[in-house]
Amino acid sequence: QADMLHSAILASIHDQIAVLDQNGVIIETNQSWRRFVEHADSQTFERARVGDQYLETCAVAAAGGNATAAELLDCIREVLAELAVRRRMEFSRETPGSGVLWHEISIERLHRPEGGAVITRADITAQKRAMSEAREQRQQLAHLGRAAILGELSGAFAHELAQPLTSILGNAEAALQLLPL
């Protein structure tokens, strides 16, 4: 029953999950990870399957110039070496159909005597877009606030200038009437 519960929990989680042994070999993945691996637009190091040496996969991609794979490799090594309990990173990538996709990867130490790590990859594109939209709205509100203040200031300046000009005009008209023709 414990194995069935364990399998059901892994299958229920939307985020992609892979479990590594202490050497960096993938010993288990959930269904979401397996579906993600099949995407044509996923990068080479993202296509690892059960039995693959994930550290080597990341190292090869890093050697090929992939900065995300290099950062991921460092994070996994730190967790497997027990230098960190948890590491987290975010990265984005361009896809032909969807534009920019954002992912968050979390690597946590696997709590068992022989060690290992759990990698969780989550799509945070919607969160990033919402944050960007909120930032744009704040900028627009700030701009509108500045424009409103400028409108108030220009109205106040016009009023302050109109008072003495009206007075000058009145005096000039009075002077014209007092002058002999």
mmCIF file of C-alpha atoms in Angstrom:
data_model
loop_
_atom_site.group_PDB
_atom_site.id
_atom_site.type_symbol
_atom_site.label_atom_id
_atom_site.label_comp_id
_atom_site.label_asym_id
_atom_site.label_seq_id
_atom_site.Cartn_x
_atom_site.Cartn_y
_atom_site.Cartn_z
ATOM 1 C CA GLN A 1 0.000 0.000 0.000
ATOM 2 C CA ALA A 2 2.888 2.356 0.726
ATOM 3 C CA ASP A 3 4.245 1.840 -2.806
ATOM 4 C CA MET A 4 0.819 2.450 -4.312
ATOM 5 C CA LEU A 5 0.402 5.632 -2.267
ATOM 6 C CA HIS A 6 3.899 6.766 -3.252
ATOM 7 C CA SER A 7 3.130 6.183 -6.953
ATOM 8 C CA ALA A 8 -0.241 7.918 -6.685
ATOM 9 C CA ILE A 9 1.321 10.976 -5.055
ATOM 10 C CA LEU A 10 4.017 11.260 -7.720
ATOM 11 C CA ALA A 11 1.441 10.834 -10.496
ATOM 12 C CA SER A 12 -0.779 13.553 -8.974
ATOM 13 C CA ILE A 13 1.864 16.267 -8.893
ATOM 14 C CA HIS A 14 1.752 18.649 -11.858
ATOM 15 C CA ASP A 15 5.391 19.786 -11.513
ATOM 16 C CA GLN A 16 8.073 17.596 -13.063
ATOM 17 C CA ILE A 17 9.910 15.491 -10.481
ATOM 18 C CA ALA A 18 13.034 13.357 -10.791
ATOM 19 C CA VAL A 19 14.773 11.488 -7.990
ATOM 20 C CA LEU A 20 18.544 11.086 -8.178
ATOM 21 C CA ASP A 21 20.719 8.631 -6.315
ATOM 22 C CA GLN A 22 23.915 9.813 -4.589
ATOM 23 C CA ASN A 23 25.839 9.462 -7.892
ATOM 24 C CA GLY A 24 23.431 11.595 -9.905
ATOM 25 C CA VAL A 25 21.642 8.754 -11.692
ATOM 26 C CA ILE A 26 17.885 9.243 -12.164
ATOM 27 C CA ILE A 27 16.175 6.460 -10.234
ATOM 28 C CA GLU A 28 12.565 7.655 -10.564
ATOM 29 C CA THR A 29 10.467 10.299 -12.317
ATOM 30 C CA ASN A 30 6.819 11.231 -12.246
ATOM 31 C CA GLN A 31 4.468 11.220 -15.228
ATOM 32 C CA SER A 32 4.785 14.971 -15.672
ATOM 33 C CA TRP A 33 8.591 14.666 -16.036
ATOM 34 C CA ARG A 34 8.164 11.886 -18.590
ATOM 35 C CA ARG A 35 5.702 13.999 -20.625
ATOM 36 C CA PHE A 36 8.057 16.986 -20.533
ATOM 37 C CA VAL A 37 10.959 14.822 -21.785
ATOM 38 C CA GLU A 38 8.962 14.047 -24.928
ATOM 39 C CA HIS A 39 8.637 17.737 -25.928
ATOM 40 C CA ALA A 40 10.480 18.436 -29.140
ATOM 41 C CA ASP A 41 11.509 21.883 -27.883
ATOM 42 C CA SER A 42 13.033 20.700 -24.589
ATOM 43 C CA GLN A 43 16.801 21.009 -24.329
ATOM 44 C CA THR A 44 19.096 17.982 -24.335
ATOM 45 C CA PHE A 45 19.791 18.038 -20.597
ATOM 46 C CA GLU A 46 16.023 18.255 -19.950
ATOM 47 C CA ARG A 47 15.367 14.978 -21.777
ATOM 48 C CA ALA A 48 16.978 12.700 -19.178
ATOM 49 C CA ARG A 49 15.125 9.503 -18.295
ATOM 50 C CA VAL A 50 15.248 6.897 -15.552
ATOM 51 C CA GLY A 51 18.685 5.254 -15.611
ATOM 52 C CA ASP A 52 20.441 8.257 -17.180
ATOM 53 C CA GLN A 53 23.440 9.810 -15.424
ATOM 54 C CA TYR A 54 21.955 13.288 -14.995
ATOM 55 C CA LEU A 55 25.181 14.900 -13.818
ATOM 56 C CA GLU A 56 26.929 13.773 -17.003
ATOM 57 C CA THR A 57 24.007 14.959 -19.138
ATOM 58 C CA CYS A 58 24.216 18.412 -17.528
ATOM 59 C CA ALA A 59 28.024 18.427 -17.777
ATOM 60 C CA VAL A 60 27.915 17.710 -21.518
ATOM 61 C CA ALA A 61 25.381 20.497 -22.080
ATOM 62 C CA ALA A 62 27.439 22.871 -19.905
ATOM 63 C CA ALA A 63 30.590 22.038 -21.861
ATOM 64 C CA GLY A 64 28.629 22.906 -25.004
ATOM 65 C CA GLY A 65 28.023 26.419 -23.633
ATOM 66 C CA ASN A 66 24.622 25.995 -21.986
ATOM 67 C CA ALA A 67 24.735 28.337 -18.968
ATOM 68 C CA THR A 68 21.514 26.931 -17.485
ATOM 69 C CA ALA A 69 22.924 23.403 -17.519
ATOM 70 C CA ALA A 70 26.148 24.668 -15.896
ATOM 71 C CA GLU A 71 24.227 26.390 -13.088
ATOM 72 C CA LEU A 72 22.019 23.331 -12.606
ATOM 73 C CA LEU A 73 25.071 21.070 -12.476
ATOM 74 C CA ASP A 74 26.631 23.221 -9.730
ATOM 75 C CA CYS A 75 23.387 23.224 -7.729
ATOM 76 C CA ILE A 76 22.971 19.437 -7.950
ATOM 77 C CA ARG A 77 26.604 18.816 -6.983
ATOM 78 C CA GLU A 78 26.232 21.055 -3.916
ATOM 79 C CA VAL A 79 23.131 19.194 -2.748
ATOM 80 C CA LEU A 80 24.566 15.730 -3.448
ATOM 81 C CA ALA A 81 27.774 16.661 -1.605
ATOM 82 C CA GLU A 82 25.581 17.870 1.293
ATOM 83 C CA LEU A 83 27.009 21.388 1.070
ATOM 84 C CA ALA A 84 23.443 22.665 0.753
ATOM 85 C CA VAL A 85 20.093 21.235 1.837
ATOM 86 C CA ARG A 86 18.223 22.999 -0.957
ATOM 87 C CA ARG A 87 19.085 25.017 -4.044
ATOM 88 C CA ARG A 88 16.751 26.888 -6.332
ATOM 89 C CA MET A 89 17.176 28.516 -9.723
ATOM 90 C CA GLU A 90 15.054 30.145 -12.406
ATOM 91 C CA PHE A 91 15.657 30.213 -16.118
ATOM 92 C CA SER A 92 13.853 31.170 -19.293
ATOM 93 C CA ARG A 93 13.963 29.819 -22.803
ATOM 94 C CA GLU A 94 12.452 30.722 -26.146
ATOM 95 C CA THR A 95 10.047 28.274 -27.742
ATOM 96 C CA PRO A 96 8.720 28.487 -31.292
ATOM 97 C CA GLY A 97 5.023 28.377 -30.405
ATOM 98 C CA SER A 98 4.770 29.769 -26.885
ATOM 99 C CA GLY A 99 7.362 32.534 -26.814
ATOM 100 C CA VAL A 100 9.379 32.818 -23.607
ATOM 101 C CA LEU A 101 8.774 30.114 -21.005
ATOM 102 C CA TRP A 102 10.032 30.443 -17.428
ATOM 103 C CA HIS A 103 10.924 27.509 -15.199
ATOM 104 C CA GLU A 104 11.946 27.199 -11.590
ATOM 105 C CA ILE A 105 14.087 24.250 -10.573
ATOM 106 C CA SER A 106 14.417 23.208 -6.971
ATOM 107 C CA ILE A 107 16.980 20.620 -5.869
ATOM 108 C CA GLU A 108 16.545 19.183 -2.381
ATOM 109 C CA ARG A 109 18.500 16.611 -0.492
ATOM 110 C CA LEU A 110 16.808 13.220 -0.368
ATOM 111 C CA HIS A 111 16.492 12.217 3.276
ATOM 112 C CA ARG A 112 17.726 8.649 3.281
ATOM 113 C CA PRO A 113 20.980 7.104 4.522
ATOM 114 C CA GLU A 114 22.485 6.629 1.061
ATOM 115 C CA GLY A 115 21.700 10.250 0.074
ATOM 116 C CA GLY A 116 20.472 11.539 -3.258
ATOM 117 C CA ALA A 117 18.387 14.474 -4.388
ATOM 118 C CA VAL A 118 14.908 15.374 -5.599
ATOM 119 C CA ILE A 119 14.650 17.730 -8.562
ATOM 120 C CA THR A 120 11.400 19.622 -9.051
ATOM 121 C CA ARG A 121 10.878 21.664 -12.209
ATOM 122 C CA ALA A 122 7.869 23.989 -12.285
ATOM 123 C CA ASP A 123 6.518 26.189 -15.066
ATOM 124 C CA ILE A 124 6.355 29.708 -13.620
ATOM 125 C CA THR A 125 5.574 31.486 -16.899
ATOM 126 C CA ALA A 126 2.135 32.653 -15.721
ATOM 127 C CA GLN A 127 3.634 34.066 -12.508
ATOM 128 C CA LYS A 128 6.368 35.898 -14.420
ATOM 129 C CA ARG A 129 3.823 37.347 -16.864
ATOM 130 C CA ALA A 130 1.564 38.448 -13.994
ATOM 131 C CA MET A 131 4.525 40.094 -12.248
ATOM 132 C CA SER A 132 5.485 41.855 -15.483
ATOM 133 C CA GLU A 133 1.929 43.081 -16.030
ATOM 134 C CA ALA A 134 1.721 44.311 -12.426
ATOM 135 C CA ARG A 135 5.042 46.155 -12.854
ATOM 136 C CA GLU A 136 3.777 47.773 -16.087
ATOM 137 C CA GLN A 137 0.523 48.809 -14.371
ATOM 138 C CA ARG A 138 2.479 50.335 -11.469
ATOM 139 C CA GLN A 139 4.596 52.275 -13.983
ATOM 140 C CA GLN A 140 1.472 53.478 -15.789
ATOM 141 C CA LEU A 141 -0.121 54.539 -12.490
ATOM 142 C CA ALA A 142 3.035 56.401 -11.533
ATOM 143 C CA HIS A 143 3.031 58.137 -14.924
ATOM 144 C CA LEU A 144 -0.640 59.060 -14.574
ATOM 145 C CA GLY A 145 0.049 60.364 -11.070
ATOM 146 C CA ARG A 146 2.881 62.539 -12.370
ATOM 147 C CA ALA A 147 0.677 63.804 -15.207
ATOM 148 C CA ALA A 148 -2.094 64.661 -12.733
ATOM 149 C CA ILE A 149 0.357 66.566 -10.535
ATOM 150 C CA LEU A 150 1.655 68.447 -13.572
ATOM 151 C CA GLY A 151 -1.930 69.337 -14.498
ATOM 152 C CA GLU A 152 -2.572 70.652 -10.997
ATOM 153 C CA LEU A 153 0.684 72.608 -10.999
ATOM 154 C CA SER A 154 -0.007 74.158 -14.408
ATOM 155 C CA GLY A 155 -3.489 75.152 -13.203
ATOM 156 C CA ALA A 156 -2.015 76.695 -10.065
ATOM 157 C CA PHE A 157 0.649 78.524 -12.101
ATOM 158 C CA ALA A 158 -1.995 79.831 -14.514
ATOM 159 C CA HIS A 159 -4.047 81.102 -11.584
ATOM 160 C CA GLU A 160 -1.037 82.674 -9.905
ATOM 161 C CA LEU A 161 -0.008 84.384 -13.149
ATOM 162 C CA ALA A 162 -3.541 85.470 -14.030
ATOM 163 C CA GLN A 163 -3.964 87.480 -10.784
ATOM 164 C CA PRO A 164 -1.123 89.968 -11.349
ATOM 165 C CA LEU A 165 -1.759 90.110 -15.121
ATOM 166 C CA THR A 166 -5.428 90.985 -14.500
ATOM 167 C CA SER A 167 -4.318 93.657 -12.104
ATOM 168 C CA ILE A 168 -1.817 95.044 -14.630
ATOM 169 C CA LEU A 169 -4.467 95.024 -17.355
ATOM 170 C CA GLY A 170 -6.919 96.857 -15.097
ATOM 171 C CA ASN A 171 -4.316 99.501 -14.252
ATOM 172 C CA ALA A 172 -3.381 99.918 -17.920
ATOM 173 C CA GLU A 173 -7.035 100.411 -18.907
ATOM 174 C CA ALA A 174 -7.505 102.957 -16.092
ATOM 175 C CA ALA A 175 -4.364 104.777 -17.207
ATOM 176 C CA LEU A 176 -5.683 104.928 -20.778
ATOM 177 C CA GLN A 177 -8.932 106.491 -19.601
ATOM 178 C CA LEU A 178 -7.088 109.085 -17.537
ATOM 179 C CA LEU A 179 -4.834 110.150 -20.357
ATOM 180 C CA PRO A 180 -5.982 113.217 -22.311
ATOM 181 C CA LEU A 181 -6.764 112.509 -25.913
#
